[in-house]
Coordinates of C-alpha atoms in Angstrom, one line a residue:
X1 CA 73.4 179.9 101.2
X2 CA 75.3 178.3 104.1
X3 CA 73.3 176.9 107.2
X4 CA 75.3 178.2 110.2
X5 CA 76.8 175.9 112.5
X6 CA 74.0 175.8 115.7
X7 CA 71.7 174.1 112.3
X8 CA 73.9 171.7 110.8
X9 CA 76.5 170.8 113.5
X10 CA 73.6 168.9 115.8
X11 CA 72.5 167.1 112.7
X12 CA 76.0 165.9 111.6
X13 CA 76.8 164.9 115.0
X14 CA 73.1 162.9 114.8
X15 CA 74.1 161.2 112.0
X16 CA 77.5 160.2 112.5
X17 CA 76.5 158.7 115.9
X18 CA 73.4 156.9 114.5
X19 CA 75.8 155.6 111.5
X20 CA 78.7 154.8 114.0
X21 CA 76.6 152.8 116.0
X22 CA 75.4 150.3 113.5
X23 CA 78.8 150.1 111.9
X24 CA 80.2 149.1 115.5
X25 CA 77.7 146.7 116.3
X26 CA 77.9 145.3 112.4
X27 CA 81.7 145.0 112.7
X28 CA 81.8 143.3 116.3
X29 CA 78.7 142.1 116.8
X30 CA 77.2 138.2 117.0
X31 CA 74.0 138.6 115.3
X32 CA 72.7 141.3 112.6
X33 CA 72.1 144.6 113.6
X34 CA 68.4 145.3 113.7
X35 CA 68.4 142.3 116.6
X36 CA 71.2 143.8 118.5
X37 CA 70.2 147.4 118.6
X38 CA 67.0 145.8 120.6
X39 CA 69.1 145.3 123.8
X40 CA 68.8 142.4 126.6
X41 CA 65.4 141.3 127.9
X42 CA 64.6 142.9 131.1
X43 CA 64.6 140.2 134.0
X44 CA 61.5 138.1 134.6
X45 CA 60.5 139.8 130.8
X46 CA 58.6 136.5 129.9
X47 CA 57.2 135.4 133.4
X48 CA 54.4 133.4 133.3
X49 CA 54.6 132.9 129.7
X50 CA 54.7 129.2 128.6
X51 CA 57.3 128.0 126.4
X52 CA 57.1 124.3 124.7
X53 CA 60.6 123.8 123.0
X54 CA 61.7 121.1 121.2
X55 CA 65.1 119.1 120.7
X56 CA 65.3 120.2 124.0
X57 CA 67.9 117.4 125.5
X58 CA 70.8 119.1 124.5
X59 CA 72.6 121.7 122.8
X60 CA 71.2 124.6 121.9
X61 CA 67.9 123.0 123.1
X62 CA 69.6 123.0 126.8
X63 CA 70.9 126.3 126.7
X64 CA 67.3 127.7 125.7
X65 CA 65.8 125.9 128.4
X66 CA 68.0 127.2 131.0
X67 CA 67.5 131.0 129.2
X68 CA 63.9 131.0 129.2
X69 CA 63.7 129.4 133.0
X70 CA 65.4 132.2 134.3
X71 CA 63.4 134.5 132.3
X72 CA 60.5 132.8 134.3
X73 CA 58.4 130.8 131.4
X74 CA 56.7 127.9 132.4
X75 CA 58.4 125.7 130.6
X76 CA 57.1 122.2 128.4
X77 CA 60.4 120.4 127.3
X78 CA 60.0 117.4 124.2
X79 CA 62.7 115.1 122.9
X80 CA 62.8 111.7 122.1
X81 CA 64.1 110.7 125.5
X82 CA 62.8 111.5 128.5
X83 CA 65.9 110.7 131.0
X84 CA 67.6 113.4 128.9
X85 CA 64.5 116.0 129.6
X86 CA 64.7 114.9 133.6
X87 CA 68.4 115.9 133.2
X88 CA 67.4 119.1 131.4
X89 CA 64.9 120.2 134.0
X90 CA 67.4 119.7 136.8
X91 CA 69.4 122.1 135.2
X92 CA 67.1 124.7 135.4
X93 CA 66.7 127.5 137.4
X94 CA 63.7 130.2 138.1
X95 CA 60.3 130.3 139.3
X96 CA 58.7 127.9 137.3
X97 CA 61.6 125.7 136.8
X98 CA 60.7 122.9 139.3
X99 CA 57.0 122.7 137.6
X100 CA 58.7 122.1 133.6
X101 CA 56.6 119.8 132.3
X102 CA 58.2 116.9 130.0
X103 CA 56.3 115.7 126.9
X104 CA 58.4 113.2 124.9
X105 CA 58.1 113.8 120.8
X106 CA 59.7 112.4 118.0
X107 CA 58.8 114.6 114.8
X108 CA 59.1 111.7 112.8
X109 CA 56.1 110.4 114.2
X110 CA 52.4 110.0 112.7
X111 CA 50.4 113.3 112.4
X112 CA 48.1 111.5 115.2
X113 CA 51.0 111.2 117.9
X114 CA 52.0 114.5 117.0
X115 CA 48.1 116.0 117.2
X116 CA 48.3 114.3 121.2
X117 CA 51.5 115.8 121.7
X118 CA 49.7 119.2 120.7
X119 CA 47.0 118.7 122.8
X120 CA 48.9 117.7 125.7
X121 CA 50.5 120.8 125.6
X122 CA 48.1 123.1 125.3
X123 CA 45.9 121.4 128.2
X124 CA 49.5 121.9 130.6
X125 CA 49.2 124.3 134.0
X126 CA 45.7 124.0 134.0
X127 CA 44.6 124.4 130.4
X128 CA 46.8 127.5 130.0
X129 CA 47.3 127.1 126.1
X130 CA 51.1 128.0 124.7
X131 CA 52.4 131.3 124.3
X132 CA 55.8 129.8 122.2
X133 CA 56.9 127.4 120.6
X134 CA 60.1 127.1 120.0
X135 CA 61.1 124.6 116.9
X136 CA 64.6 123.6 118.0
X137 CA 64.4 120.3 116.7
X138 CA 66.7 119.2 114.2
X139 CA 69.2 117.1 112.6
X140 CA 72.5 118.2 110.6
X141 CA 73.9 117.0 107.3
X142 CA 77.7 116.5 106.2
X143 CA 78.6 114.5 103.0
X144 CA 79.3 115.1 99.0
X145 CA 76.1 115.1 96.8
X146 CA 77.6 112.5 94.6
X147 CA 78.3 110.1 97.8
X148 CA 75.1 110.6 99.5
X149 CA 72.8 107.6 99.5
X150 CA 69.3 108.6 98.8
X151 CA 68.0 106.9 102.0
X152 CA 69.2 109.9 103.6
X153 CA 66.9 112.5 102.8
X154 CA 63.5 111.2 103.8
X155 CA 64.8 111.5 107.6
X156 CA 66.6 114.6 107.6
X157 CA 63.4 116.2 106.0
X158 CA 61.1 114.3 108.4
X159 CA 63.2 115.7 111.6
X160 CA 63.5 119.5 110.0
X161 CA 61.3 120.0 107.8
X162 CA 57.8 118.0 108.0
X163 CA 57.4 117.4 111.8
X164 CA 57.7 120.9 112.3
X165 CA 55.2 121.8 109.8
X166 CA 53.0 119.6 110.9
X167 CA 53.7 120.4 114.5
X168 CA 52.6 124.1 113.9
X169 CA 49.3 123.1 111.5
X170 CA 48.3 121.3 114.0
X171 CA 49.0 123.9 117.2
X172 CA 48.2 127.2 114.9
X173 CA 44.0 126.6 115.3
X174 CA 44.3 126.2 119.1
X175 CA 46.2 129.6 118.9
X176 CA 43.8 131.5 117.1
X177 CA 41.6 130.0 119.7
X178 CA 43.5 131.5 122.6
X179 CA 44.4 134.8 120.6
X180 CA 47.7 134.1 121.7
X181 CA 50.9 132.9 120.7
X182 CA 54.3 132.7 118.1
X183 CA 56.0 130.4 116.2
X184 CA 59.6 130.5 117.4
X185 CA 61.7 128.9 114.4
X186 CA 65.3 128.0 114.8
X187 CA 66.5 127.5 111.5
X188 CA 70.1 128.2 110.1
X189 CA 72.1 130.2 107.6
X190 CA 72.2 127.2 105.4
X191 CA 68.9 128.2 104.3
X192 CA 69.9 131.8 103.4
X193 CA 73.0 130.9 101.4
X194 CA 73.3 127.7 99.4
X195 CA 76.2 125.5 101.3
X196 CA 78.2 122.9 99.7
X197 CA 78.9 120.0 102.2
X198 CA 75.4 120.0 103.4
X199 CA 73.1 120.0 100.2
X200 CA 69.8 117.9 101.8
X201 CA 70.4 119.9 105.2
X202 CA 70.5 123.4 103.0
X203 CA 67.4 121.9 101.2
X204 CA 65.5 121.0 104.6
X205 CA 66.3 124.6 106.2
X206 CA 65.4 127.0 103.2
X207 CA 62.1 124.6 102.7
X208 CA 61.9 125.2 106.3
X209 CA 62.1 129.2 105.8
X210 CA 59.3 128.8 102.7
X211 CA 57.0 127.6 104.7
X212 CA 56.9 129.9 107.8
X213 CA 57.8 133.1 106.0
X214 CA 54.7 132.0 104.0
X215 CA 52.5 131.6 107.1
X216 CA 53.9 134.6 108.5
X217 CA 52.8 136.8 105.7
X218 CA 49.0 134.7 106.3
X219 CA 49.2 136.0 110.1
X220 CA 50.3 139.7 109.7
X221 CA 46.4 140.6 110.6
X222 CA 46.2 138.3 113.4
X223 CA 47.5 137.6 117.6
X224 CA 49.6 135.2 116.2
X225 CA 52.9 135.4 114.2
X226 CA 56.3 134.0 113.4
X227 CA 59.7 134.6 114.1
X228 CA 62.7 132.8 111.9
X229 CA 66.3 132.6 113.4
X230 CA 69.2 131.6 110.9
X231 CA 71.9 130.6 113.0
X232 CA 75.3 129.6 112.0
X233 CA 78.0 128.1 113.7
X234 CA 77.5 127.3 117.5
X235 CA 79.2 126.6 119.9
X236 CA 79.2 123.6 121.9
X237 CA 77.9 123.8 125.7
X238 CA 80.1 122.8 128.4
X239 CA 81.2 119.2 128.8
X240 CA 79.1 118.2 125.8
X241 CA 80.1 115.4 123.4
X242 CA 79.7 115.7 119.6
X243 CA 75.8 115.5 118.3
X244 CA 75.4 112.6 115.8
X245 CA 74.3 113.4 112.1
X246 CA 73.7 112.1 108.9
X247 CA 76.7 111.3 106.7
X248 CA 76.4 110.1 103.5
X249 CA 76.1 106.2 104.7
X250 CA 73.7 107.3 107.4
X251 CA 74.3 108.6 111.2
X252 CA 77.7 109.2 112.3
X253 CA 79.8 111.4 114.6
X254 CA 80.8 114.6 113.8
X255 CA 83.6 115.8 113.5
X256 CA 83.4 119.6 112.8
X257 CA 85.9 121.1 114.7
X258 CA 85.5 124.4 116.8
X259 CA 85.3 127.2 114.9
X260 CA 86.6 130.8 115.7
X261 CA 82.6 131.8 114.5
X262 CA 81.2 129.9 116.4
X263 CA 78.8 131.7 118.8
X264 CA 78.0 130.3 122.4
X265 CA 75.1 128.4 122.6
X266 CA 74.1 130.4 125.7
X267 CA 74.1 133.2 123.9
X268 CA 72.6 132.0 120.7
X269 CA 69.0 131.3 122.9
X270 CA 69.6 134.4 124.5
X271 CA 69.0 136.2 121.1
X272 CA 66.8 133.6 120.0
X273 CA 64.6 134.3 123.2
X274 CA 64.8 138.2 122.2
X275 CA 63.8 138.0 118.8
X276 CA 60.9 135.7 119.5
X277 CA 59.9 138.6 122.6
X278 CA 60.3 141.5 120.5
X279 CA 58.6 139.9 117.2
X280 CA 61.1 140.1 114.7
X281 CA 60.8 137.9 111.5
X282 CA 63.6 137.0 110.5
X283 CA 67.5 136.9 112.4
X284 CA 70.4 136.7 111.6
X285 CA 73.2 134.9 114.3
X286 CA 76.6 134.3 113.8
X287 CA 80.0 136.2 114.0
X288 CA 82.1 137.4 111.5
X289 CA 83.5 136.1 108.5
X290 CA 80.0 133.9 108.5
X291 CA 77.8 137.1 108.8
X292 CA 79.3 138.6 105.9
X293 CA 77.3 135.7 103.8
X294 CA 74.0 136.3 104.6
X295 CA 74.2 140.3 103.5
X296 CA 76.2 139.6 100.5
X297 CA 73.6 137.0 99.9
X298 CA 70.7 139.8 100.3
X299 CA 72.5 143.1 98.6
X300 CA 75.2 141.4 96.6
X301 CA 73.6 138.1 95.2
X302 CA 75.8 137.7 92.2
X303 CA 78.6 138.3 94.7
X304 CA 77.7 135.7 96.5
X305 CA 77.0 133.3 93.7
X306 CA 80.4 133.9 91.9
X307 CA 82.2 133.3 95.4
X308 CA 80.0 130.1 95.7
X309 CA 80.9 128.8 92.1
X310 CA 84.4 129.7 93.1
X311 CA 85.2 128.1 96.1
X312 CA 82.0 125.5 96.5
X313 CA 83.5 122.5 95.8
X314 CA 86.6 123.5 98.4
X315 CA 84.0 124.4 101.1
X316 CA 82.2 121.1 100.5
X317 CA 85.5 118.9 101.0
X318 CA 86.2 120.9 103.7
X319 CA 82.9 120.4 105.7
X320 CA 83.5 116.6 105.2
X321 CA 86.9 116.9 106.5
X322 CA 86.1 119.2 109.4
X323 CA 86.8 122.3 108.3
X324 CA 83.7 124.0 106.8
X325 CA 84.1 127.3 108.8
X326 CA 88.0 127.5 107.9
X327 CA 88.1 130.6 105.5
X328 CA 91.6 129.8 104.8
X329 CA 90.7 126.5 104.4
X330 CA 88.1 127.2 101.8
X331 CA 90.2 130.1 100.2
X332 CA 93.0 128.2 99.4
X333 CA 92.5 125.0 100.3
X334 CA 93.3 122.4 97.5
X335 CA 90.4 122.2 95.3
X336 CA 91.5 118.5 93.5

């Protein structure tokens, strides 16, 4: 028996409209679609809240200081230097702007400078504890396996990997104190898809994801929880000149080139900033073709592996040249 039309018209037009959607935001969006169908923050949505962010001196770390200012967090900026944090401050704009406290750190440091760090803080605007902390520190990777010297990857772990662990051990008792608080990590897509070109960074970020979707899975009873953001590609800000890395000798320039997938590093914090608000677990950032990996990755893993064994070692040579977001580059690109 047929349902008439007035039944099964309403649903089909449901349907097609819910499935359009997604499709739409999947096909032209910047970020997966489970982040993007939870809209923009509201203005002032995280006044009052207070916001310690590190690797804030640049970059992304900039543009996430200027996002969550005008948001209204109080905000506690760390770096290694703190004529870049003054700088950072000025740039800010909102309520709490001019009060920004800055709290040099270097996550290579001893668990001891790293437990003051902590305390200092937590005991900033009058005791007020932390409601997020943002781990935006971090330090890229570009070389081939075979040419990288091993003295390498004791730093890049230190900078993305241990400090931030140690970091949040040692902030994670004074928020179950307060009741209060998330773990904000920016991570990248190199730890959702093995990438040639950057094998110790690619270990660094997915032991980085281990880690906190571990402790996330500890905190799913209690006020305090975790939120992972895989970036890919961004985009540099405005006037800024290349960030230094570690090549296979040791720190150099780099040279990656703008890339068409690149997305802004405005908006990058932006959806950071709204993922950490709304408690999601895990994002996704980047535009397409780069977005494709991370879902092949998850519903197409042998996909994903025979493309990697494919056209690894031309993705590698092109990340060292320049190129590692070139899909022409890497799809036919000479391999030799």
């Amino acid at each position: 028996m047929f349902l008439p039309p007035a039944v099964w018209f309403p649903v089909a037009l449901y349907v097609a409209l819910y499935v359009g959607r997604r499709l739409a935001l999947f096909l032209r969006g910047d970020a997966n679609v489970g982040l993007l169908l939870l809209g923009r923050l509201r203005e002032g949505a995280l006044d009052g809240r207070v916001v310690w962010i590190t690797g804030a001196s640049r970059g992304l770390g900039l543009a996430l200081a200027r996002y969550y200012a005008r948001q209204g967090a109080k905000l506690i900026l760390s770096s290694r230097k703190i004529e870049a944090l003054e700088k950072v401050k000025a740039a800010c704009e909102g309520s709490h702007a001019a009060d920004a406290v800055l709290l040099p750190v270097d996550l290579s440091d001893s668990a001891e400078a790293l437990s003051k760090a902590v305390d200092s803080a937590f005991a900033a605007f009058g005791g007020a504890g932390v409601d997020y902390i943002v781990h935006n520190a971090g330090v890229g990777q570009s070389g081939l396996a075979v040419s990288n010297r091993a003295e390498i990857v004791e730093p890049i772990f230190r900078t993305n990997t241990v400090g931030p662990i140690v970091l949040t051990q040692l902030a994670l008792p004074k928020m179950m104190e307060q009741k209060r608080g998330r773990f904000i990590v920016v991570s990248s897509l190199a730890a959702k898809i093995p990438t040639p070109g950057q094998t110790v960074y690619s270990g660094s970020k997915f032991a980085l994801n281990g880690y906190f979707g571990a402790l996330a899975s500890e905190l799913a009873d209690s006020p305090v929880g975790v939120t992972i953001c895989c970036p890919g590609p961004i985009g540099p800000g405005e006037g800024e000149s290349p960030r230094v890395l570690f090549g296979s000798d040791g720190l150099q320039q780099d040279n990656l080139r703008p890339s068409g997938s690149a997305v802004p590093a405005d908006r990058v914090a932006e959806l950071v900033a709204t993922a950490g608000y709304y408690h999601v677990l895990e994002c996704w950032i980047a535009k397409h073709p780069t977005l494709l990996y991370p879902y092949a990755m998850r519903y197409c893993p042998s996909l994903m592996w025979w493309f990697l064994m494919k056209f690894g070692q031309r993705r590698a040579k092109a990340r060292v040249a320049g190129d590692g977001y070139s899909l022409k580059k890497i799809l036919f690109g000479k391999s030799d």
